[in-house]
Tab-separated table of C-alpha atoms in Angstrom:
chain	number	residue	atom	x	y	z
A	1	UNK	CA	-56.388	-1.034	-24.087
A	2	UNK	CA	-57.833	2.448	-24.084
A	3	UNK	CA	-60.569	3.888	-26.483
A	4	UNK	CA	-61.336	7.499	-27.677
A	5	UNK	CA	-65.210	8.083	-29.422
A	6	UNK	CA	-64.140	9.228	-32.985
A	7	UNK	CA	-66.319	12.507	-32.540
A	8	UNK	CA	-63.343	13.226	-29.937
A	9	UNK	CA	-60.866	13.110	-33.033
A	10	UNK	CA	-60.015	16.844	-33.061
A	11	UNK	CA	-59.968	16.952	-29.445
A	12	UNK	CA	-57.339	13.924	-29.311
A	13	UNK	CA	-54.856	15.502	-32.089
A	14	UNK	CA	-55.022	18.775	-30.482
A	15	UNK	CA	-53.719	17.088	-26.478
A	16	UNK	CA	-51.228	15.608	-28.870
A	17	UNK	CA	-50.242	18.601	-30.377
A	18	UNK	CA	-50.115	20.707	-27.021
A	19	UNK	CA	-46.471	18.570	-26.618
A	20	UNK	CA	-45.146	17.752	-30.163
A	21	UNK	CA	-45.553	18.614	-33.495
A	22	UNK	CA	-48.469	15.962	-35.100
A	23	UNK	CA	-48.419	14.753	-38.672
A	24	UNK	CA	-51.091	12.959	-40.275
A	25	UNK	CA	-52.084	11.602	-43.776
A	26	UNK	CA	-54.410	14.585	-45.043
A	27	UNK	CA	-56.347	14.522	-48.428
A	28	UNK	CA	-55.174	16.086	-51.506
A	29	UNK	CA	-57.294	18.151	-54.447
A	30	UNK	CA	-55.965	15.386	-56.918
A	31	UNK	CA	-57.359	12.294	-54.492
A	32	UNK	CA	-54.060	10.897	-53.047
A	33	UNK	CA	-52.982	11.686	-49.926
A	34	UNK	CA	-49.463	13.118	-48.074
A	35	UNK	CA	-48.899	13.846	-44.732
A	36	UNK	CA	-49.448	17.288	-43.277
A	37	UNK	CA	-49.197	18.718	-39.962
A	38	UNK	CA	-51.965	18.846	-38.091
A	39	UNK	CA	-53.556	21.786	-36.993
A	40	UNK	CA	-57.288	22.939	-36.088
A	41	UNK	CA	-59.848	21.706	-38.537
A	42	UNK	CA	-57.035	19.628	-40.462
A	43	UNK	CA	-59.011	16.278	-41.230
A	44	UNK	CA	-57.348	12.776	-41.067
A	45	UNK	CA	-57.440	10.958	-44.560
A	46	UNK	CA	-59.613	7.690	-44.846
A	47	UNK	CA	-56.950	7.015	-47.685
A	48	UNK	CA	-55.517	3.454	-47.554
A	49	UNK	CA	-52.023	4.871	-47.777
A	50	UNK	CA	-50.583	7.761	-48.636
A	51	UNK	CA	-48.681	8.567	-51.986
A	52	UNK	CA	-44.764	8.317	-50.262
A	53	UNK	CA	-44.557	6.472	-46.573
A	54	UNK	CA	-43.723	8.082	-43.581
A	55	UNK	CA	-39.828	7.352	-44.423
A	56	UNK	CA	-39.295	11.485	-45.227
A	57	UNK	CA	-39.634	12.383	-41.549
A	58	UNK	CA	-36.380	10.300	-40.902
A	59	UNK	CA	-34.789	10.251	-44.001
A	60	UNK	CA	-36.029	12.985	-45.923
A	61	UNK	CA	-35.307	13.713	-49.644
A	62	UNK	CA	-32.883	16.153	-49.111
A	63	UNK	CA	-31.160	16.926	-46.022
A	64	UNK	CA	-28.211	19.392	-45.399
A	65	UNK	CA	-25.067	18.053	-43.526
A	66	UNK	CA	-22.900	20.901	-43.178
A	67	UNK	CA	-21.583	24.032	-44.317
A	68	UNK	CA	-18.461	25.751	-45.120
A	69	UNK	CA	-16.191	28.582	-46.573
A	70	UNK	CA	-12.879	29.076	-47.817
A	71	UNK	CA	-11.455	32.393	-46.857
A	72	UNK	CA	-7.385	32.018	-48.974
A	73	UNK	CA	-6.092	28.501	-47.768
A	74	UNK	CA	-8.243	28.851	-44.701
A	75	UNK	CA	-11.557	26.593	-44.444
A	76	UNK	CA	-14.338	27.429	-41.926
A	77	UNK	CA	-16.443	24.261	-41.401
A	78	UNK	CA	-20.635	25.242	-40.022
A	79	UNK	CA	-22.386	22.661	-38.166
A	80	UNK	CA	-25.438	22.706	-39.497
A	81	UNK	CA	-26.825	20.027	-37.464
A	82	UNK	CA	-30.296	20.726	-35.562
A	83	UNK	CA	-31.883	18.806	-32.570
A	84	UNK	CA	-35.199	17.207	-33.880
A	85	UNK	CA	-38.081	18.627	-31.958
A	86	UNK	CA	-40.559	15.892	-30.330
A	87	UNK	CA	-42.806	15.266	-33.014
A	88	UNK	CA	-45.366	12.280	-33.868
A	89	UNK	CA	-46.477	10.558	-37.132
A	90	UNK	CA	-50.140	9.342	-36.701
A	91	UNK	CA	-51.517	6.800	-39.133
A	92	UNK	CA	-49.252	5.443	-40.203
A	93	UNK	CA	-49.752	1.693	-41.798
A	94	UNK	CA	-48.097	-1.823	-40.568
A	95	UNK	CA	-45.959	-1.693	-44.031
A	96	UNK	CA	-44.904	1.660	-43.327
A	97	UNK	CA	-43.835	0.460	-39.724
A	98	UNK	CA	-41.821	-2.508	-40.676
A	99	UNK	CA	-40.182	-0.369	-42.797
A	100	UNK	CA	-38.549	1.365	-39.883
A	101	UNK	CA	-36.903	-1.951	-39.054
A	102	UNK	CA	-35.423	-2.278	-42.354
A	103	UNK	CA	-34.043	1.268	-42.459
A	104	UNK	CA	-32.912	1.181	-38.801
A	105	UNK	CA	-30.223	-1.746	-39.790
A	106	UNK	CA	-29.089	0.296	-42.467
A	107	UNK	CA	-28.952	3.736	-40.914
A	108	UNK	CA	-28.328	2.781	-37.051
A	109	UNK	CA	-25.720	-0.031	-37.227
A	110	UNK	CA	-21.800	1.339	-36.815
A	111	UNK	CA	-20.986	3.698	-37.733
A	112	UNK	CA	-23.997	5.204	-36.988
A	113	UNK	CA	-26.026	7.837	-38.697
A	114	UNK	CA	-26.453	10.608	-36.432
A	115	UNK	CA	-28.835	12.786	-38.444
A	116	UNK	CA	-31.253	9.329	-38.566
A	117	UNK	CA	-30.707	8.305	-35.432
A	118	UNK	CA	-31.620	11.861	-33.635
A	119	UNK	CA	-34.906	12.166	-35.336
A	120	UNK	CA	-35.833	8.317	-34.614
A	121	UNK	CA	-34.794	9.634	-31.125
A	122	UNK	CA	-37.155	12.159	-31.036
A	123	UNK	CA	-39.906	10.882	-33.170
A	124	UNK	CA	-43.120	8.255	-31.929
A	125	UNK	CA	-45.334	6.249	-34.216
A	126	UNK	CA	-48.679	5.647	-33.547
A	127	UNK	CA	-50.009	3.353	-36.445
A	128	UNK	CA	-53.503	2.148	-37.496
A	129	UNK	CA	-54.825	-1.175	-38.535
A	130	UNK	CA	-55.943	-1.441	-42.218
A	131	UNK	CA	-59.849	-2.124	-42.931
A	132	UNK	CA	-59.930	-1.972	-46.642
A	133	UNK	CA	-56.819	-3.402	-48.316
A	134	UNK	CA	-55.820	-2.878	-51.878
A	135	UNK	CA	-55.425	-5.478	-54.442
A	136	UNK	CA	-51.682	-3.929	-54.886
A	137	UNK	CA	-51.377	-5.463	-51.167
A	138	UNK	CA	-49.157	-8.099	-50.503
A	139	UNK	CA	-47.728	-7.212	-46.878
A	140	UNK	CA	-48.387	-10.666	-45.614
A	141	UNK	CA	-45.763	-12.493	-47.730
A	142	UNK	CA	-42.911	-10.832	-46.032
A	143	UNK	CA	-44.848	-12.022	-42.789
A	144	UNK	CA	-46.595	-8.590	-41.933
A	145	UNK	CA	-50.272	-8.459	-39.686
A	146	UNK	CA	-51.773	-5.355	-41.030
A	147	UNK	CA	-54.812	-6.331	-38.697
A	148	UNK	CA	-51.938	-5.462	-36.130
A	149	UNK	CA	-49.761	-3.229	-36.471
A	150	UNK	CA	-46.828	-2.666	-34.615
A	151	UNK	CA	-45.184	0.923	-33.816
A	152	UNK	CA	-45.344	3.180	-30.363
A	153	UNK	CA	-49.021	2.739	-30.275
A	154	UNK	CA	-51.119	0.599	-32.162
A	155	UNK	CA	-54.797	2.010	-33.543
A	156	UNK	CA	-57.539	0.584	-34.685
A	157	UNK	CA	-60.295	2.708	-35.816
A	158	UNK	CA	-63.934	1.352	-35.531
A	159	UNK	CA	-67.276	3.344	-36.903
A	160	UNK	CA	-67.396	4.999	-33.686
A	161	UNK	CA	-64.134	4.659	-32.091
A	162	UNK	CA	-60.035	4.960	-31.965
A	163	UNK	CA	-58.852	2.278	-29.943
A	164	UNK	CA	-55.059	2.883	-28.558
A	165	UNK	CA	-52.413	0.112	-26.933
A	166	UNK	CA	-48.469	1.554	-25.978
A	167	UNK	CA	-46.075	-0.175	-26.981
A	168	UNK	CA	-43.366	1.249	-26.199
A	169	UNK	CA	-41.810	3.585	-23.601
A	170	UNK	CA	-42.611	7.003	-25.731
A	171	UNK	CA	-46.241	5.344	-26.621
A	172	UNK	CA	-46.921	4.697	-23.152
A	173	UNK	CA	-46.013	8.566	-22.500
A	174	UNK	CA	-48.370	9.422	-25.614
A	175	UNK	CA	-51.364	7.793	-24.545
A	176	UNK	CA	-50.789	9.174	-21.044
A	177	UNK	CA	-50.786	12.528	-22.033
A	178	UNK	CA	-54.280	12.287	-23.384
A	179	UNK	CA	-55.516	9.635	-21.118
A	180	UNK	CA	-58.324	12.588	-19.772
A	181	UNK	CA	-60.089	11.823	-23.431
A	182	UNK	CA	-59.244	8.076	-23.048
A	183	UNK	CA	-61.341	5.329	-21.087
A	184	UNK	CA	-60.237	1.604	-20.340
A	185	UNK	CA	-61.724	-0.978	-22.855
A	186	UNK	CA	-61.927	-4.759	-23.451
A	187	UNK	CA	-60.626	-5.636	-26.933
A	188	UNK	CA	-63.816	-7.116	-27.956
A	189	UNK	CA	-64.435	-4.618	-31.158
A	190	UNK	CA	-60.901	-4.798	-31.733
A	191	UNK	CA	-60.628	-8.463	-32.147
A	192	UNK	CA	-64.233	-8.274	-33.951
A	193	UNK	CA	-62.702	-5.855	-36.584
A	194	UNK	CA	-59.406	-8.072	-37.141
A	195	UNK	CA	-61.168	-11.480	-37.629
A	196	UNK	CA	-63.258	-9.364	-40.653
A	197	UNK	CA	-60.968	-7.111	-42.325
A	198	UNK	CA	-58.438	-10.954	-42.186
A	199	UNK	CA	-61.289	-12.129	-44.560
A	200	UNK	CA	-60.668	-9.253	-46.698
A	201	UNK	CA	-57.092	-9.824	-46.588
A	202	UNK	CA	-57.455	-13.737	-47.662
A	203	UNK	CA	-59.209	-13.042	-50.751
A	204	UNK	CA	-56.869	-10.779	-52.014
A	205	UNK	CA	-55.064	-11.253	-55.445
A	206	UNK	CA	-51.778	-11.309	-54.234
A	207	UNK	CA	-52.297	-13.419	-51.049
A	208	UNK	CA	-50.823	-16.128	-52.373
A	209	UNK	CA	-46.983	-14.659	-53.698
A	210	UNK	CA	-44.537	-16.739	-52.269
A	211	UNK	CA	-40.746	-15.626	-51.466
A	212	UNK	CA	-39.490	-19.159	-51.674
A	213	UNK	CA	-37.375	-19.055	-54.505
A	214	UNK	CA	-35.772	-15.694	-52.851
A	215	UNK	CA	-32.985	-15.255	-49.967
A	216	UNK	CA	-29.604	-15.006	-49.020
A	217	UNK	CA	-27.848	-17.633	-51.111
A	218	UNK	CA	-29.727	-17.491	-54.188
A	219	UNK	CA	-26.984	-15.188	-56.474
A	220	UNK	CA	-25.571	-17.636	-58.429
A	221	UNK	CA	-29.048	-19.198	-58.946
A	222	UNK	CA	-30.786	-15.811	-60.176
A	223	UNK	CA	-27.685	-13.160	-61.436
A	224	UNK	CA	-27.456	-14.934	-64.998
A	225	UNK	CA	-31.341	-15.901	-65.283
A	226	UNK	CA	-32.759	-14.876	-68.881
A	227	UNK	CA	-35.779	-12.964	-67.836
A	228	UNK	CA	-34.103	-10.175	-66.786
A	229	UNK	CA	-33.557	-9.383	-70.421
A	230	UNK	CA	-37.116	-9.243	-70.814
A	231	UNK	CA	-38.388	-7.651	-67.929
A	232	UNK	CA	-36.020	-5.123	-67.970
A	233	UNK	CA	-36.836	-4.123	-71.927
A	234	UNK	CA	-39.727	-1.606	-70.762
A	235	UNK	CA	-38.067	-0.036	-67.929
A	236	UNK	CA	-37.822	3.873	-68.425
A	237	UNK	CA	-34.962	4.379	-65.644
A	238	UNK	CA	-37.291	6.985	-64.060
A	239	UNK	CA	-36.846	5.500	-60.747
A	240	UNK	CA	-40.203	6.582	-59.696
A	241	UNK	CA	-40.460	3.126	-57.549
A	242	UNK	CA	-37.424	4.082	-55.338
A	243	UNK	CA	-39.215	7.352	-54.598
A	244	UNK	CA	-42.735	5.828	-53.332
A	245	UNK	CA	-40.387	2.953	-51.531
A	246	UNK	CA	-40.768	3.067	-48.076
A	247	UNK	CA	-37.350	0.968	-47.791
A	248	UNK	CA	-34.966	2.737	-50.562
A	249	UNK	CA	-32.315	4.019	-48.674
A	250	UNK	CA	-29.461	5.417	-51.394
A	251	UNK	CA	-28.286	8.785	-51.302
A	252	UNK	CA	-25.929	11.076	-53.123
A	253	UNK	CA	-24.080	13.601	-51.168
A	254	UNK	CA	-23.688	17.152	-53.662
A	255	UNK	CA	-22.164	20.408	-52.833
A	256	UNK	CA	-24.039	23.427	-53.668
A	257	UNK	CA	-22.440	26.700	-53.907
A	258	UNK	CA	-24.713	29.455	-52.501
A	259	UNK	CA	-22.863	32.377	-53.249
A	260	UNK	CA	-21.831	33.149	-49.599
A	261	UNK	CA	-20.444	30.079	-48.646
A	262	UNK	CA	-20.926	26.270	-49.619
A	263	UNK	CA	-23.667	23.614	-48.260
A	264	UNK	CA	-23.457	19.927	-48.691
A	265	UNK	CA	-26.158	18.211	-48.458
A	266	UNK	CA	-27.184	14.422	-49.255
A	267	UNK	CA	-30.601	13.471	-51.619
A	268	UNK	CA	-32.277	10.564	-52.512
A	269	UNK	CA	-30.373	8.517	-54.995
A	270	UNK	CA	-31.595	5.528	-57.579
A	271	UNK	CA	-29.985	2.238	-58.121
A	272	UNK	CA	-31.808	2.900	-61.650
A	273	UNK	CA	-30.471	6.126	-62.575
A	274	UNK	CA	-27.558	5.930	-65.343
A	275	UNK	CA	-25.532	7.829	-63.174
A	276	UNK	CA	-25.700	6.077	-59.992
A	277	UNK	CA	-22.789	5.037	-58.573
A	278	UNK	CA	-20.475	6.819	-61.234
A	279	UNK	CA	-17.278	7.257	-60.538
A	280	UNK	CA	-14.131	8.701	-62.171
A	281	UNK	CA	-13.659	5.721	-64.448
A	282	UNK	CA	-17.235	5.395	-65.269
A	283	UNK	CA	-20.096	3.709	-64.360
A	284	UNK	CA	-20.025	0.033	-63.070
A	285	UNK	CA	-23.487	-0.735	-64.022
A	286	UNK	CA	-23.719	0.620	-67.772
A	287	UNK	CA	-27.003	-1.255	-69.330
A	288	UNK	CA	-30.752	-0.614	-67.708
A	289	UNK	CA	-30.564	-4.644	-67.370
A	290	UNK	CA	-27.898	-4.662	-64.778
A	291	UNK	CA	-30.072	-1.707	-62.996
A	292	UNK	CA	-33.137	-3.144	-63.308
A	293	UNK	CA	-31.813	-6.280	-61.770
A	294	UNK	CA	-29.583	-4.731	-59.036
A	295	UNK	CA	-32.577	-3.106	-57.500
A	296	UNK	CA	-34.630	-6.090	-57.514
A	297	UNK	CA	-31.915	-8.315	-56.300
A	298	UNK	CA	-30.911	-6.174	-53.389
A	299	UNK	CA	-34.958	-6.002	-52.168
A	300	UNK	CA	-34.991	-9.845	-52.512
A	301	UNK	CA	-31.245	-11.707	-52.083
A	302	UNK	CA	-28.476	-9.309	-51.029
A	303	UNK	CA	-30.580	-7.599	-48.494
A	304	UNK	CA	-31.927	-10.718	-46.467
A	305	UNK	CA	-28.114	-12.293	-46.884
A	306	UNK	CA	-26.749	-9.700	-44.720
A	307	UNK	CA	-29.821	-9.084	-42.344
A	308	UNK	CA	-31.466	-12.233	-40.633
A	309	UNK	CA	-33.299	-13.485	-44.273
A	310	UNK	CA	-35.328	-10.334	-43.785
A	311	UNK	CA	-36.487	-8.933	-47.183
A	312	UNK	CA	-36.204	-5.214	-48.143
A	313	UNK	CA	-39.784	-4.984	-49.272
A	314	UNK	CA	-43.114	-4.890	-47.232
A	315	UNK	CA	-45.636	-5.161	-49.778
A	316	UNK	CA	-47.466	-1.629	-49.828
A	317	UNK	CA	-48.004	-1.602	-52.951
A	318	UNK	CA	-46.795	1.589	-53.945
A	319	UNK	CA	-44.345	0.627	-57.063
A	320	UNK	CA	-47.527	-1.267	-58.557
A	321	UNK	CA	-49.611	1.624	-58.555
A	322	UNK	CA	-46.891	4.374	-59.796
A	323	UNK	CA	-45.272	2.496	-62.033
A	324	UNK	CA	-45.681	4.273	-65.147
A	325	UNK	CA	-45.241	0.949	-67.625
A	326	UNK	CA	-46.783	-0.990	-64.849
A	327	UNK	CA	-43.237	-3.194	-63.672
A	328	UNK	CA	-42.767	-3.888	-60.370
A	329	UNK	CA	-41.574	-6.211	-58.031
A	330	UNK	CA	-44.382	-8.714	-58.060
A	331	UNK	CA	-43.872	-9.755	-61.619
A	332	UNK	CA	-40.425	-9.928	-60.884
A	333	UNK	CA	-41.246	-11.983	-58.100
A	334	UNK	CA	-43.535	-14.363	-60.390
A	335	UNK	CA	-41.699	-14.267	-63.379
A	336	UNK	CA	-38.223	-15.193	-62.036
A	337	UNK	CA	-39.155	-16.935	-58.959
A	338	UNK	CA	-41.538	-19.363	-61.589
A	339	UNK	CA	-44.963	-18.813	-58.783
A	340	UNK	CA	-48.263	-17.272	-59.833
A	341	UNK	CA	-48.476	-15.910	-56.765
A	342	UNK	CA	-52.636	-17.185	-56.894
């Protein structure tokens, strides 16, 4: 394990920076926080999390595939494909992180997504133990250690210093390319700093929320149950929850016609849109109920059928914070699964 004194910060991101492009969560004027790239003076945020995860620099909102133009009955196809420059995400939170796993089996397995899988290629992760949880946290009941993270490098960040361990292949050539700011350490204030901030993390609200009642197997137990009638009566279809989800991986693929020539390009999608999934015939989901309840059973049933019993949520919190009528997957999670989750 390797250590850098936190009054070394700016001298740290700018070695980083000398070899790839660095983006870190940055403060913004209304109090949340995004990430930015980095660049002289550019402060890291002591924000918990930032307001959407790290999921944009691999899967971003929008995202041209390819061009074309039609010249009589002859069609021109442009590659617009781009090799991803080297770049790193710093801070970024053990949710986030698992996250990766979760989109990697979606985006990576055959036939495999080649605009994904080139900026995984070319991206590292360096993430950073949590000190002050939320209450909206609930990472640990889909088995996450926030205390630590996983990712290229691992951080943990002291009142005096960043402490660094690789990883991985590309976090062992990270940290070597600023090991002249970097001395060898014990993990004595690391391990200090985990046992407290797991005290924190076992008198949280939500520590308790249990994902027994959830799983592959369970769609003939929860498709018909009655309380998605009533959960789902509030829901505005605004799908601001699939936009702060770090693990919401639909897309719709539109053409757009620029005048000189056409661009398709894919965007972020909702399962609870009206017109998601509409086809010629119609739509195959027509009431918010069926939505509602397709979203939440994909996080918590279809998704851990097909993968291993792995869930497609890791507890950031996000959808309980932006929620505008305050419904989210934790009271879908109590209500249906019958736990209190205290």
């Amino acid at each position: 394990m390797f250590k850098c004194s936190l009054e070394k910060n700016q001298n740290l991101f700018a070695e980083i920076a000398k070899n790839a492009k660095l983006y870190l969560p940055v403060d913004n004027a209304d109090g949340s926080a995004s990430y930015g790239e980095w660049s002289e003076g550019v402060k890291w945020s002591d924000a918990l999390n930032t307001a959407k995860s790290a999921k944009d620099f691999f899967f971003p909102q929008t995202e041209d595939l390819m061009g074309f133009k039609t010249i009589g009955k002859t069609i021109e196809i442009i590659d617009t494909r781009r090799n991803s420059e080297d770049f790193v995400v710093f801070g970024v939170r053990a949710c986030d992180v698992k996250s990766f796993d979760i989109l990697d089996r979606v985006f990576l397995t055959d036939p495999c997504d080649s605009f994904y899988a080139n900026k995984r290629k070319h991206g590292t992760i360096v993430s950073v133990a949590c000190t002050k949880p939320a209450e909206t946290c609930f990472c640990s009941t889909f088995g996450i250690d926030a205390v630590s993270p996983a990712g290229d490098v691992s951080a943990w960040k002291t009142e005096d210093a960043l402490y660094l361990q690789a990883n991985t292949e590309k976090g062992k050539a990270l940290v070597d390319s600023i090991s002249s700011l970097l001395e060898e350490c014990t993990d004595d204030a690391v391990n200090a700093q985990r046992e407290k901030t797991a005290k924190i993390f076992d008198k949280l609200p939500l520590k308790n929320l249990s994902t027994n009642s959830f799983g592959g197997g369970k769609t003939m137990d929860l498709f018909d149950n009655p309380f998605w009638d009533e959960l789902s009566s509030s829901c505005l279809g605004c799908g601001t929850c699939t936009f702060v989800c770090p693990t919401c991986q639909c897309y719709d693929i539109k053409d757009f016609n620029t005048g000189n020539g056409v661009i398709r390009y894919r965007c972020w999608d909702s399962c609870m849109f009206s017109e998601f999934t509409k086809m010629a015939h119609g739509n195959n989901r027509l009431t918010q109920k069926e939505r509602f309840r397709q979203r939440f059973m994909h996080k918590l049933v279809y998704y851990p059928e097909n993968n291993e019993g792995i869930f497609s949520c890791v507890g950031c919190g996000r959808c309980l914070t932006k929620c505008p009528i305050s419904m989210n997957i934790v009271k879908v999670m109590k209500k249906i699964g019958g736990n209190k989750g205290e």
